[in-house]
Coordinates of C-alpha atoms and ligand atoms in Angstrom, one line a residue:
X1 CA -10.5 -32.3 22.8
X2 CA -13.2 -29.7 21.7
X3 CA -11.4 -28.6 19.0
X4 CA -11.5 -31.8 17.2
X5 CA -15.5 -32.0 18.0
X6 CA -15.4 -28.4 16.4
X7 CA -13.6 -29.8 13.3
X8 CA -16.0 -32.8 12.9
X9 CA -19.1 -30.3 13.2
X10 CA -17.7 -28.2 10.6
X11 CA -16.5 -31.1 8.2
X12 CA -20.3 -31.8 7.7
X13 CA -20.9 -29.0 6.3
X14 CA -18.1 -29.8 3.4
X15 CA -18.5 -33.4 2.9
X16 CA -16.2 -35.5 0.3
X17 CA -17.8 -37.0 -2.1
X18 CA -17.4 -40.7 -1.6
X19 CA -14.4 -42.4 -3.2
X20 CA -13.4 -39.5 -4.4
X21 CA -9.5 -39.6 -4.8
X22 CA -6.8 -36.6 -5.2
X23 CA -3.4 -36.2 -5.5
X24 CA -1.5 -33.2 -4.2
X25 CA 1.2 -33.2 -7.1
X26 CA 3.2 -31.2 -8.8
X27 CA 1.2 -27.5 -8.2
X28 CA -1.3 -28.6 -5.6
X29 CA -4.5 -29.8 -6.1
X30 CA -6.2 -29.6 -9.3
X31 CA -9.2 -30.8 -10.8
X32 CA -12.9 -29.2 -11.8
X33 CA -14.3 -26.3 -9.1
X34 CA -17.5 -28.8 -8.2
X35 CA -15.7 -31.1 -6.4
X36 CA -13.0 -29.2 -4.0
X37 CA -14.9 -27.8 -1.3
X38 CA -13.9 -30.1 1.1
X39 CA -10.5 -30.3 0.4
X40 CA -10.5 -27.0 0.5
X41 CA -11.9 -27.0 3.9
X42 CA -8.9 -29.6 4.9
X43 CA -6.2 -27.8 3.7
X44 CA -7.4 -25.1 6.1
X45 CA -7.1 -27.1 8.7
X46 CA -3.6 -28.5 7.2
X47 CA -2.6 -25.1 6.9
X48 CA -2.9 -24.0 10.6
X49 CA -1.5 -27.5 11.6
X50 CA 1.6 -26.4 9.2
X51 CA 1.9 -23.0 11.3
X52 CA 1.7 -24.1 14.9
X53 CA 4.6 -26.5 13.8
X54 CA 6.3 -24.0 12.0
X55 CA 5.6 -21.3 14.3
X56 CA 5.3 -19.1 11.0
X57 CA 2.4 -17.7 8.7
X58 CA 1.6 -20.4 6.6
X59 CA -0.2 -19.8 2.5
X60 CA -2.9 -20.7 1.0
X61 CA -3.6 -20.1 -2.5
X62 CA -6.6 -21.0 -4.3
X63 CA -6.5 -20.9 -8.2
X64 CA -6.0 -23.4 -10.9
X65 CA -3.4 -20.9 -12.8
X66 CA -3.3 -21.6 -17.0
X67 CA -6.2 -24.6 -16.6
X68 CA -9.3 -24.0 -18.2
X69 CA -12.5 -21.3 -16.2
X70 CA -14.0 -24.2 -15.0
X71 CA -11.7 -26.0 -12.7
X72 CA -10.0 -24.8 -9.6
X73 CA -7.3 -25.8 -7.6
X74 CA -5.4 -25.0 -4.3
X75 CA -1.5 -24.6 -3.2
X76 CA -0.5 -24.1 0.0
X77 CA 3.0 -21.5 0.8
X78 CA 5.5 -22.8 3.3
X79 CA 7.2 -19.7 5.8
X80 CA 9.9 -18.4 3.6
X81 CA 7.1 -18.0 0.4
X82 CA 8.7 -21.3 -1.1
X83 CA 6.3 -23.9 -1.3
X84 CA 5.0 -27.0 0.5
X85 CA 7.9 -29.0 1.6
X86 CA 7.5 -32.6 0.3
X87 CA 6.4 -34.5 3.7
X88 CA 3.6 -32.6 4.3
X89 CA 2.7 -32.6 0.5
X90 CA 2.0 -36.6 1.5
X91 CA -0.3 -35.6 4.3
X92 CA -2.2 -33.0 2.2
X93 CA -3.3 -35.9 -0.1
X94 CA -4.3 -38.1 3.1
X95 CA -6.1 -35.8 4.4
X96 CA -7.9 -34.4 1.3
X97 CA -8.6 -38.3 0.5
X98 CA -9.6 -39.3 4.3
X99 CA -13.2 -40.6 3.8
X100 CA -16.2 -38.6 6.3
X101 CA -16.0 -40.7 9.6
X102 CA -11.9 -41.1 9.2
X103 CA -11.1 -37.1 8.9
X104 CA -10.5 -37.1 12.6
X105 CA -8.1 -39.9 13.0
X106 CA -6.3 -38.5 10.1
X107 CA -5.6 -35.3 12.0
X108 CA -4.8 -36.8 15.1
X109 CA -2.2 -39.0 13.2
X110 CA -0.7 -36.0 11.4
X111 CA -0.6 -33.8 15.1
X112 CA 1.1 -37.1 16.7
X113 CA 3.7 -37.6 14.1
X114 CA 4.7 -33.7 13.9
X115 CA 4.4 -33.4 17.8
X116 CA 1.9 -30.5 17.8
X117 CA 0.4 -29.9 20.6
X118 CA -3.0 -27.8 19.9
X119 CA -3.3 -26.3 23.5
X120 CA -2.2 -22.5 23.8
X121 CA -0.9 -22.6 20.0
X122 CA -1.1 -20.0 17.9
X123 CA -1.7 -19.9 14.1
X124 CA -2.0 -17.6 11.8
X125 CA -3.1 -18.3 7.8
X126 CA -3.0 -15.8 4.6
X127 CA -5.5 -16.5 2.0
X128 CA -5.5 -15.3 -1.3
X129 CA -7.5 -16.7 -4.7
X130 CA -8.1 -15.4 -8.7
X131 CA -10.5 -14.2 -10.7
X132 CA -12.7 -17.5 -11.1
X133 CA -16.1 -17.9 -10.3
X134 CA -15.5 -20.4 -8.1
X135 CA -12.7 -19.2 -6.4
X136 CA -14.9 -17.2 -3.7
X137 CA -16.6 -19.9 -2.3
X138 CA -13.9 -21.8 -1.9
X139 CA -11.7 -19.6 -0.2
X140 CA -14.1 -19.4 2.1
X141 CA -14.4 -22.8 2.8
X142 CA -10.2 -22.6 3.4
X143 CA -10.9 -19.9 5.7
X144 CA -13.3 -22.4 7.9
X145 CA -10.8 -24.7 8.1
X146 CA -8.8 -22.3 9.9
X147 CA -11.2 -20.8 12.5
X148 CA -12.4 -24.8 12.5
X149 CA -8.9 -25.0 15.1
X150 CA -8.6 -21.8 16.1
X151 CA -6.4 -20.4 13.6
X152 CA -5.9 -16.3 12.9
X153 CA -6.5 -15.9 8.8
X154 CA -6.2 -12.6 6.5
X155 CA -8.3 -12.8 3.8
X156 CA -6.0 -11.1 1.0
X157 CA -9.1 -11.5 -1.5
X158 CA -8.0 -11.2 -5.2
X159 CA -4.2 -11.3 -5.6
X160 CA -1.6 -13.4 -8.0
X161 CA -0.2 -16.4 -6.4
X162 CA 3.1 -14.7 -6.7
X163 CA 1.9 -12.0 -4.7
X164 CA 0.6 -14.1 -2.3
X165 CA 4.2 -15.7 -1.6
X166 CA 5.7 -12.4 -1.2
X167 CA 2.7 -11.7 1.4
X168 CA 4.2 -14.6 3.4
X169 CA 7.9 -13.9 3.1
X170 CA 7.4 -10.2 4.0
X171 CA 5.7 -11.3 7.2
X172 CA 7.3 -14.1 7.9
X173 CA 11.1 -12.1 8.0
X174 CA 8.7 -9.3 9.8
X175 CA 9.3 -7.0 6.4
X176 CA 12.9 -8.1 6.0
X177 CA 11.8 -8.6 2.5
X178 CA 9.2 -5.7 1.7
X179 CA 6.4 -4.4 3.1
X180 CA 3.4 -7.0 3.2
X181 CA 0.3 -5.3 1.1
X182 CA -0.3 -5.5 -2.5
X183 CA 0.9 -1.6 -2.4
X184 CA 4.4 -2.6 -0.4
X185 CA 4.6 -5.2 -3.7
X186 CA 3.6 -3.0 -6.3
X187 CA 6.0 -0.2 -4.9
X188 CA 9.2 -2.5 -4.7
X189 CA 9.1 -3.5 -7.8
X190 CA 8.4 -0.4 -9.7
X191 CA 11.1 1.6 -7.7
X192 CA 13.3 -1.5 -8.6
X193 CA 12.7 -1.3 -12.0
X194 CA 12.4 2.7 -12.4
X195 CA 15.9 2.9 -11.1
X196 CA 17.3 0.0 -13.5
X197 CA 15.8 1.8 -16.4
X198 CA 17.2 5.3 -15.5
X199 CA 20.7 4.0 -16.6
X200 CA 18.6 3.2 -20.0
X201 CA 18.9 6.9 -20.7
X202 CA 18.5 5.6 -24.8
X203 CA 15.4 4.0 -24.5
X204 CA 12.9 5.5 -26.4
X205 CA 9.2 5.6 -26.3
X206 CA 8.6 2.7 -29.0
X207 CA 11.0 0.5 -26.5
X208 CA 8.8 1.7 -23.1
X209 CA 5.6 -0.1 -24.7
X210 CA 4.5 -3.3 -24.5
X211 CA 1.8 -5.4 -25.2
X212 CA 0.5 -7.6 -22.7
X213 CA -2.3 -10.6 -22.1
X214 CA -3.8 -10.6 -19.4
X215 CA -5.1 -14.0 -20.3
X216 CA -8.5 -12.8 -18.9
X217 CA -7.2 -13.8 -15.5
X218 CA -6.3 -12.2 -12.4
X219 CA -2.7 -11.2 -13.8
X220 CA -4.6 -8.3 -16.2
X221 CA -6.2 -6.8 -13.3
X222 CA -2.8 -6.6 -10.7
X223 CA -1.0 -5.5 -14.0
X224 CA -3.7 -2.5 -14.5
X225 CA -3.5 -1.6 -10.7
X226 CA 0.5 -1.4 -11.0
X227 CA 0.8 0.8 -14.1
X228 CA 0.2 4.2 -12.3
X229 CA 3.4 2.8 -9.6
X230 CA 5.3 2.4 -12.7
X231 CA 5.0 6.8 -13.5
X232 CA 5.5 5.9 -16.8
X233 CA 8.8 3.6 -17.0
X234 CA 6.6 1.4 -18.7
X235 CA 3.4 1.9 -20.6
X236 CA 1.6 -1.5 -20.8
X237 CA -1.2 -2.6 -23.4
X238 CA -3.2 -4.3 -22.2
X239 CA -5.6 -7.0 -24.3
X240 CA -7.5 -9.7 -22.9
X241 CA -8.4 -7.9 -19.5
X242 CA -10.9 -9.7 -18.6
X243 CA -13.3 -7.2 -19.5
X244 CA -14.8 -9.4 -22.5
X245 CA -13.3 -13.0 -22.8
X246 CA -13.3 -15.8 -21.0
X247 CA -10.5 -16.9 -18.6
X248 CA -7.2 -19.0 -20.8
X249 CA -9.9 -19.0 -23.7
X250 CA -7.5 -18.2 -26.6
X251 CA -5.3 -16.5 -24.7
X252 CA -2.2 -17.1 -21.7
X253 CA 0.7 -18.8 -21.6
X254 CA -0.5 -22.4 -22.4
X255 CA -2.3 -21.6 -25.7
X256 CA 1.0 -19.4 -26.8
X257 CA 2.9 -22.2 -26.1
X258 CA 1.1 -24.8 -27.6
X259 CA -0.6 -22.8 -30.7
X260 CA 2.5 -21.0 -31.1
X261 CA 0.8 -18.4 -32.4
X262 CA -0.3 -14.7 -30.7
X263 CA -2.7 -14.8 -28.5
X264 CA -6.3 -13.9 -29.6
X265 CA -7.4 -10.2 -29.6
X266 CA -4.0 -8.9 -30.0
X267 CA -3.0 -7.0 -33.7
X268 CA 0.7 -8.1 -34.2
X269 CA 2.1 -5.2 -36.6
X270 CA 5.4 -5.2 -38.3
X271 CA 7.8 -4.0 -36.6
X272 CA 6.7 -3.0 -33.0
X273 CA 8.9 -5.5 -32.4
X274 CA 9.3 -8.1 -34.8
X275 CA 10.7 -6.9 -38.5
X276 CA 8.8 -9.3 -40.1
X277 CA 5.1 -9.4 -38.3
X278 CA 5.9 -13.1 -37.5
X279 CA 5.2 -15.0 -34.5
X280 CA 8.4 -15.5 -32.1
X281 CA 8.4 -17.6 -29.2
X282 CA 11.3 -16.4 -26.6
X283 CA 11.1 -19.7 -23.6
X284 CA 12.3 -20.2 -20.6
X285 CA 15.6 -20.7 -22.1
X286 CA 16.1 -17.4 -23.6
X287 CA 14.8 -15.9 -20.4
X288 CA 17.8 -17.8 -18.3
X289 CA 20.0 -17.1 -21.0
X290 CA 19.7 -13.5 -21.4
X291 CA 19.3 -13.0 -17.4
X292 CA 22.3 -14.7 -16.8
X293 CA 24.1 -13.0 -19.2
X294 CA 23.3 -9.8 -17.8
X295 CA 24.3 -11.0 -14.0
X296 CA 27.5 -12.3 -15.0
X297 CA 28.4 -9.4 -16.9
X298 CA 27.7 -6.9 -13.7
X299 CA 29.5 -9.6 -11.3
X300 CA 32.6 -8.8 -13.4
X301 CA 32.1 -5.2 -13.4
X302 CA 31.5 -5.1 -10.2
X303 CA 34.7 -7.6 -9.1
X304 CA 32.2 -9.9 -7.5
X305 CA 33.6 -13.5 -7.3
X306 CA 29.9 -15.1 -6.7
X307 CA 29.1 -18.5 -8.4
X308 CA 26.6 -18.3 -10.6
X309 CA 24.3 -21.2 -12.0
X310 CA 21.9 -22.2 -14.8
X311 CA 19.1 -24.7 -13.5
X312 CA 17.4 -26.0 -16.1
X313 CA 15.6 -29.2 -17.0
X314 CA 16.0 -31.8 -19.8
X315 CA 13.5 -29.9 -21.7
X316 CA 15.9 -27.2 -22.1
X317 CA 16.9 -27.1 -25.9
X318 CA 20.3 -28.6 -26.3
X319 CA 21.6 -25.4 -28.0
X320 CA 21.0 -23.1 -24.7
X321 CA 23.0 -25.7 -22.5
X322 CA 26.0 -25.7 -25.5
X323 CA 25.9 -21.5 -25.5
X324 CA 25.7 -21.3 -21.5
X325 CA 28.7 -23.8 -21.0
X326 CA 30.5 -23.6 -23.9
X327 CA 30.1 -19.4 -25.1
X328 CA 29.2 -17.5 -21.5
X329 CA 31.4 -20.3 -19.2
X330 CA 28.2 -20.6 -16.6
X331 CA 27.9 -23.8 -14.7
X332 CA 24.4 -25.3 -15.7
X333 CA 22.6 -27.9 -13.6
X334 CA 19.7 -29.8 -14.7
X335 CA 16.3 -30.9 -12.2
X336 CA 13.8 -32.8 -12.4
X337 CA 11.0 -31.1 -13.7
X338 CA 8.4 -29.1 -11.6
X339 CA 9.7 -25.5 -10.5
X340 CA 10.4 -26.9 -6.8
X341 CA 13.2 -29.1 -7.7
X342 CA 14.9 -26.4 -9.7
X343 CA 14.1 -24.1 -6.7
X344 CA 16.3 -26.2 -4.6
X345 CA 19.0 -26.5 -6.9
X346 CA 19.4 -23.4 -7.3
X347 CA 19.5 -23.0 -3.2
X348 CA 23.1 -24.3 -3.8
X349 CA 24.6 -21.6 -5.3
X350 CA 25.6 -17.4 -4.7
X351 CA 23.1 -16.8 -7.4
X352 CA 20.8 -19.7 -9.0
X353 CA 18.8 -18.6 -12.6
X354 CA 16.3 -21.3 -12.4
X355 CA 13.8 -21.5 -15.5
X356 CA 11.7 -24.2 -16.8
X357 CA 11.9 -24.0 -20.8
X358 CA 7.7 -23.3 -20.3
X359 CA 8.8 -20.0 -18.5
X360 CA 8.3 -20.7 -15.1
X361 CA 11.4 -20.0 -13.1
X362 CA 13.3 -16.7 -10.9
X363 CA 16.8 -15.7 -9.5
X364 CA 17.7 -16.7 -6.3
X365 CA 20.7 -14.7 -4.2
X366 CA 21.7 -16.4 -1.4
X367 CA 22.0 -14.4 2.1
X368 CA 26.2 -13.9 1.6
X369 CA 25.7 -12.8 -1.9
X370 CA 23.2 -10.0 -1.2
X371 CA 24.9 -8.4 1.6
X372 CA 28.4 -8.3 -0.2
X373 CA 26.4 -6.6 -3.6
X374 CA 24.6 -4.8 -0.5
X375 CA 28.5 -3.8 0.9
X376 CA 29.8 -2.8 -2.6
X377 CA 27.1 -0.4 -2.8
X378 CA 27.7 1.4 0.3
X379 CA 31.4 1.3 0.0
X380 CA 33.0 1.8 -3.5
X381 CA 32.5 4.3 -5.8
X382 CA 32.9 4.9 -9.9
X383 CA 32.4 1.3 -11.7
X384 CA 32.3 -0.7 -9.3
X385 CA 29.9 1.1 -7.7
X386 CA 27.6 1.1 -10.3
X387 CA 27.7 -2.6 -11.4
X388 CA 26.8 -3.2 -7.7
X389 CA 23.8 -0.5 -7.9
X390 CA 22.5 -2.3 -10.7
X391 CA 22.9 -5.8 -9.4
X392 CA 21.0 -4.2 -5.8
X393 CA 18.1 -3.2 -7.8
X394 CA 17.6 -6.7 -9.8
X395 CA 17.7 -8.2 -6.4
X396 CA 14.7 -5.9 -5.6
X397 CA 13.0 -6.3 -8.7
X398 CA 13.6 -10.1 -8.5
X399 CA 10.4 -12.0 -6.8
X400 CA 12.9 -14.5 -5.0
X401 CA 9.6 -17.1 -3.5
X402 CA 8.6 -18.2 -6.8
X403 CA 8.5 -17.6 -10.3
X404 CA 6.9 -14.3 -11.4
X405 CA 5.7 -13.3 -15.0
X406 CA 5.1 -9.3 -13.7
X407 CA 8.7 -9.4 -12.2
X408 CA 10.3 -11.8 -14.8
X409 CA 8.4 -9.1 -17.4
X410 CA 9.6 -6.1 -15.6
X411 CA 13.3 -7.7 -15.5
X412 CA 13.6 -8.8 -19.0
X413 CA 12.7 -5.0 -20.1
X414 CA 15.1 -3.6 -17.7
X415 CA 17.7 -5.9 -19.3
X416 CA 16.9 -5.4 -22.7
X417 CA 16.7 -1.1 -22.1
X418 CA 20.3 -1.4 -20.1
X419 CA 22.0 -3.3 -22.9
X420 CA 20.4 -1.5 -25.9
X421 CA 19.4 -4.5 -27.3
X422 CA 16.0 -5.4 -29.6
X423 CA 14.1 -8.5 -29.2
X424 CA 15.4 -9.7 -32.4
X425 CA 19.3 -9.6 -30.9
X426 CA 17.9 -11.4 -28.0
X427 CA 16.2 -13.9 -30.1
X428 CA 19.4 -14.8 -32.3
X429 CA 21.6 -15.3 -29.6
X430 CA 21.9 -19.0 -30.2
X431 CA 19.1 -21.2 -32.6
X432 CA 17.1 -23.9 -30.7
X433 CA 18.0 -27.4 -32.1
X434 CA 14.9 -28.5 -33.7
X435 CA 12.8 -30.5 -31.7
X436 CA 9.4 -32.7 -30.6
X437 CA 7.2 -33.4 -28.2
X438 CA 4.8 -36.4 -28.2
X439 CA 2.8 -37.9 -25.8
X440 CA 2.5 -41.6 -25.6
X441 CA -0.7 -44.1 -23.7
X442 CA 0.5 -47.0 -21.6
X443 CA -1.6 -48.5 -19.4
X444 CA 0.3 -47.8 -16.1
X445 CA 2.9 -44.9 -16.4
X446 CA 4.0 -45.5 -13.1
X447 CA 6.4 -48.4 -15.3
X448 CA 8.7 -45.6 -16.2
X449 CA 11.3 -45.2 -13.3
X450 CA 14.0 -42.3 -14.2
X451 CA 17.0 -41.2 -13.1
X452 CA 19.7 -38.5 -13.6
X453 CA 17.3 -35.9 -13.6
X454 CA 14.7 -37.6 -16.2
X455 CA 17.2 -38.0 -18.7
X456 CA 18.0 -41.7 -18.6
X457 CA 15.0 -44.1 -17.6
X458 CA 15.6 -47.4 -14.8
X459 CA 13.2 -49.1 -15.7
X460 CA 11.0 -50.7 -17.9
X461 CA 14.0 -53.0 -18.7
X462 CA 15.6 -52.4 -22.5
X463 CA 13.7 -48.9 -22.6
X464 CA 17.1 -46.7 -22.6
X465 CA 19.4 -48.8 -24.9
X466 CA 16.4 -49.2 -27.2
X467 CA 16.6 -45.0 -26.7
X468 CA 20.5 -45.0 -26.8
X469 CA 20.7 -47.0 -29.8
X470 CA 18.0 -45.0 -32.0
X471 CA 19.8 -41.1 -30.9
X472 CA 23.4 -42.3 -32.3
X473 CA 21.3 -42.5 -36.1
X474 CA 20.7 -38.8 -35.4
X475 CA 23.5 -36.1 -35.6
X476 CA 23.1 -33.9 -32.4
X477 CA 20.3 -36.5 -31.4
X478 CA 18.9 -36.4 -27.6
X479 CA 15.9 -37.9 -26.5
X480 CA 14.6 -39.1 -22.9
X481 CA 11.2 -39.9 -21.8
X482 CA 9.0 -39.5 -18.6
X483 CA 6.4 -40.5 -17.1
X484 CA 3.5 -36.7 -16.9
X485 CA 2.8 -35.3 -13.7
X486 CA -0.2 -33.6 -14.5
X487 CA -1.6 -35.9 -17.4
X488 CA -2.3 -39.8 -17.2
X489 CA 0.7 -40.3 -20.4
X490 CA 4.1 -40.5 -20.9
X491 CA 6.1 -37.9 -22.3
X492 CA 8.3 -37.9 -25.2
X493 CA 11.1 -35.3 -26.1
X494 CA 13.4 -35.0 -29.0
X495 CA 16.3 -33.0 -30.9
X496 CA 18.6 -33.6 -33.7
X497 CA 19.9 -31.4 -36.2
X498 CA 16.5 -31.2 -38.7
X499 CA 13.4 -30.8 -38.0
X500 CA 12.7 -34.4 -40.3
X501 CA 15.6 -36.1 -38.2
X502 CA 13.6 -34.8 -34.9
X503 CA 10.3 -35.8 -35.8
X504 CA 11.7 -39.7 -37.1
X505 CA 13.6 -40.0 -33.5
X506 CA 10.4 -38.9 -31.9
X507 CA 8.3 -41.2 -33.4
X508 CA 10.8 -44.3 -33.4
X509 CA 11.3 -44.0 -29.7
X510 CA 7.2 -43.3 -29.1
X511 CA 7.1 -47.1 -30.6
X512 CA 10.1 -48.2 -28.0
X513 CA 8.1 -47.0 -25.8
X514 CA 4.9 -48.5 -26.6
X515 CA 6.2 -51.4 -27.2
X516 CA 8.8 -51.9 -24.3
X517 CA 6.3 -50.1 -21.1
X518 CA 2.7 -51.4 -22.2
X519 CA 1.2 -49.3 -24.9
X520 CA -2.4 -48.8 -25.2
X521 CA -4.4 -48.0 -28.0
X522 CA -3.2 -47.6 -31.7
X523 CA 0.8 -48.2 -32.4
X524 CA 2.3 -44.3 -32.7
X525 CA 1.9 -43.1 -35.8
X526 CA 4.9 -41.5 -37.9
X527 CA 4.3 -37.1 -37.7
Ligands
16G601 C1 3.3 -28.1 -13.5 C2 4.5 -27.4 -12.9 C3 5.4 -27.0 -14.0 C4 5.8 -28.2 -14.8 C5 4.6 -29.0 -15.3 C6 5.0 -30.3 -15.9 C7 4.5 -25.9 -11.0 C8 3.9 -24.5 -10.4 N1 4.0 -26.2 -12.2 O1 2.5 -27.3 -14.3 O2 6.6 -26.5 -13.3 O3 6.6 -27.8 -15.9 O4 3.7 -29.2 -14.2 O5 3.9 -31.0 -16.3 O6 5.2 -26.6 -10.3 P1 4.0 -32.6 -16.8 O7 4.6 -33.3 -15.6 O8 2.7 -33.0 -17.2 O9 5.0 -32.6 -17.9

């Protein structure tokens, strides 16, 4: 067919680099900007394949999100803005790893297996990328892929990857879900939130202003185009912008988490909203924690029997899990980690608060829950009424393809405003167990085969009665390990009642692990 005679001309002009091997894994493809343009080129083409056999707009994001200026990386958004489903993740990484003279088979393979048929098919692909340097160049090359079989593309230029799935779930439910521009994004949101704040009527000017970072990254610029949408609900600082520092250099989410510490370029004073000028951490936990407070609390207002879930993972600090079950009676599930397998756990219920303890995570309402909040609005009146108003307008404010920061920001301020409460209340809800995280080299990870949602391991034999046996010398001891998805070691977590006890379970079943799955290097080492 001429079209594949197209795609082979094209392909030379984005060769792979021989041998060259990728995987797509747990966020797309990731590794330094040098070497993606042909993979960037393929998942064009694997893009348009996606929406002829969809018959939707297909995604296709390119950024490497928190990893360091130099490297890149690409994602592509299935119809509904969720992401890749997990088949076609398989034939991203053939096709990304298909030497030169093989490309074409490849294709042909994937179009036999799917049943495409390329004759008379129409396809259309949204494109999107960040701030890097590299990012430009490589969209580009995405964007050949496409017209490489025929394929429509819009060319959305600079926009957050969160932004980008809203793109395709606006068109995709042809504006069921908002208006398809960044404007149409910035103006749901902020009308969202300006109407949950109006029933702050308390909040005072100290509480509408926030410090933000921008982590020198595309984020900082979306955030500065927003403010004026926001007519002063919120009034943002914001430091690194982008305007002197380097991209995740000292700053974002990464180096807050690791460092623990502020991020660089920002003047913490006493008081603006911690008493004591120290450095507070509030994760993904707190976030579920106080969102799902919050939900519950208008579902009973409202006289809304909806089921409502927790999805964490075994990250999750044991003492969240303990308050959600035990103090605010919310069923809590635990995935695997990676934010898709929370995504579709959280599928299952009326309302699934889905949050990795990193941060990553949203709300999802399914279909029945939003049109009975939608019903109570139209229909009641006096409490009722207005606990259904307010759970209307977090459903608008609530980025339901994928986890947000702007919207989870915009949310979490909202909630703190409408239940008068200070970061510190927030913050002392519960206290996190203490805990540790250590990494540990073996010379195959693939040796570590878990199962109940990473918390007990299959295999290598021994490995969890070895774990078992250490966590009962421990009061309140947990501890699991699994293999990384993003780094070439396996992961070790632990909790107990001290910090002491935490560290000395870490580090005994970091040698169980060494010793039992193949350690490499130096034995572990006691903190
Ligand atoms: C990726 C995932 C994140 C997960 C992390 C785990 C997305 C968008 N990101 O960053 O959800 O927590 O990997 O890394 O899915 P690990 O497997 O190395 O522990």
């Amino acid at each position: 067919m001429a079209q594949w005679q197209e795609v082979s001309e094209k392909s030379k002009l984005h060769p792979k680099p021989v041998g060259l091997v990728l995987q797509y894994g747990t966020a797309g493809f990731r590794t330094n900007a040098d070497h993606l343009d042909h993979v960037m080129f393929r998942m064009g083409l694997l893009a348009t394949l996606r929406s002829i056999n969809t018959k939707a707009i297909i995604g296709v994001m390119v950024t490497a999100s928190h990893n360091p200026e130099e490297d890149n990386g690409v994602k592509l958004i299935d119809p509904m803005g969720e992401m890749l489903t997990p088949a076609w993740e398989v034939y991203a990484t053939q096709l990304a790893n298909a030497e030169q003279d093989h490309l074409i088979t490849v294709l042909k393979d994937l179009a036999q297996k799917e049943s495409i048929d390329l004759t008379n098919q129409e396809a259309e692909v949204f494109v999107g990328r960040d701030t890097r340097s590299s990012s430009a160049r490589l969209s580009d090359a995405v964007l050949d892929g496409v017209t490489a079989l025929d394929g429509r593309s819009k060319d959305y230029g600079l926009v957050t990857t969160p932004q980008l799935h809203y793109m395709v779930c606006c068109c995709n439910t042809r504006g069921g879900y908002g208006k398809a521009s960044v404007e149409g994004y910035y103006s749901k949101l902020s009308q969202a939130f300006i109407q949950l704040t109006k029933s702050a009527p308390n909040r005072t000017d100290d509480q509408k202003c926030l410090l933000v970072d921008g982590a020198n990254g595309i984020g900082a610029l979306k955030l500065r185009e927003m403010e004026p949408y926001l007519q002063g609900a919120l009034k943002v600082s914001l430091f690194c912008d982008g305007t002197g520092g380097k991209l995740n250099h000292q700053c974002g989410a990464d180096f807050v988490k690791v460092q623990q510490n502020s991020p660089k370029g920002i003047v913490m004073k006493a008081g603006e909203r911690d008493d004591h000028g120290r450095f507070h951490l509030l994760d993904g936990d707190k976030i579920a924690t106080l969102i799902s407070t919050f939900l519950k609390e208008l579902l009973t207002k409202a006289g809304l029997d909806l089921k409502i879930a927790v999805v964490q993972t075994a990250y999750a600090n044991g003492s969240s899990t303990r308050y959600l079950e035990d103090t605010m009676k919310v069923i809590v599930r635990c995935a695997k980690t990676g934010v898709k397998h929370l995504h579709h756990v959280a599928q299952e219920f009326d309302i699934g608060v889905y949050f990795e303890a990193n941060g990553h995570g949203t709300v999802l309402f399914s279909k029945a829950a939003e049109g009975k909040i939608q019903q109570l609005c139209d229909d009641s009146d006096g409490q009722r009424q207005g606990a259904a108003t307010l759970l209307k307008n977090s459903v608008d404010l609530i980025n339901q393809t994928v986890g947000d920061a702007i919207s989870d920001m915009l949310l979490i301020e909202a909630i703190l405003a409408i239940k008068g409460m200070t970061v510190q209340q927030w913050d002392a809800i519960y206290t996190d167990l203490p805990n540790r995280q250590l990494k540990v080299k073996v010379s195959d990870r693939r040796v570590i085969d878990t199962k109940d949602a990473e918390r007990k391991t299959v295999s290598p034999a021994g490995l969890q009665e070895a774990i078992d046996r250490l966590v009962e010398r421990h009061q309140d001891g947990r501890s699991f390990v699994r293999p990384s998805g993003t780094e070439d070691v396996v992961r070790v977590y632990s909790e107990a009642a001290t910090q002491e006890s935490a560290d000395a379970l870490g580090h005994e079943v970091s040698l169980a692990v060494y010793r039992l799955a193949g350690g490499v290097g130096g034995e572990p080492k006691p903190l």
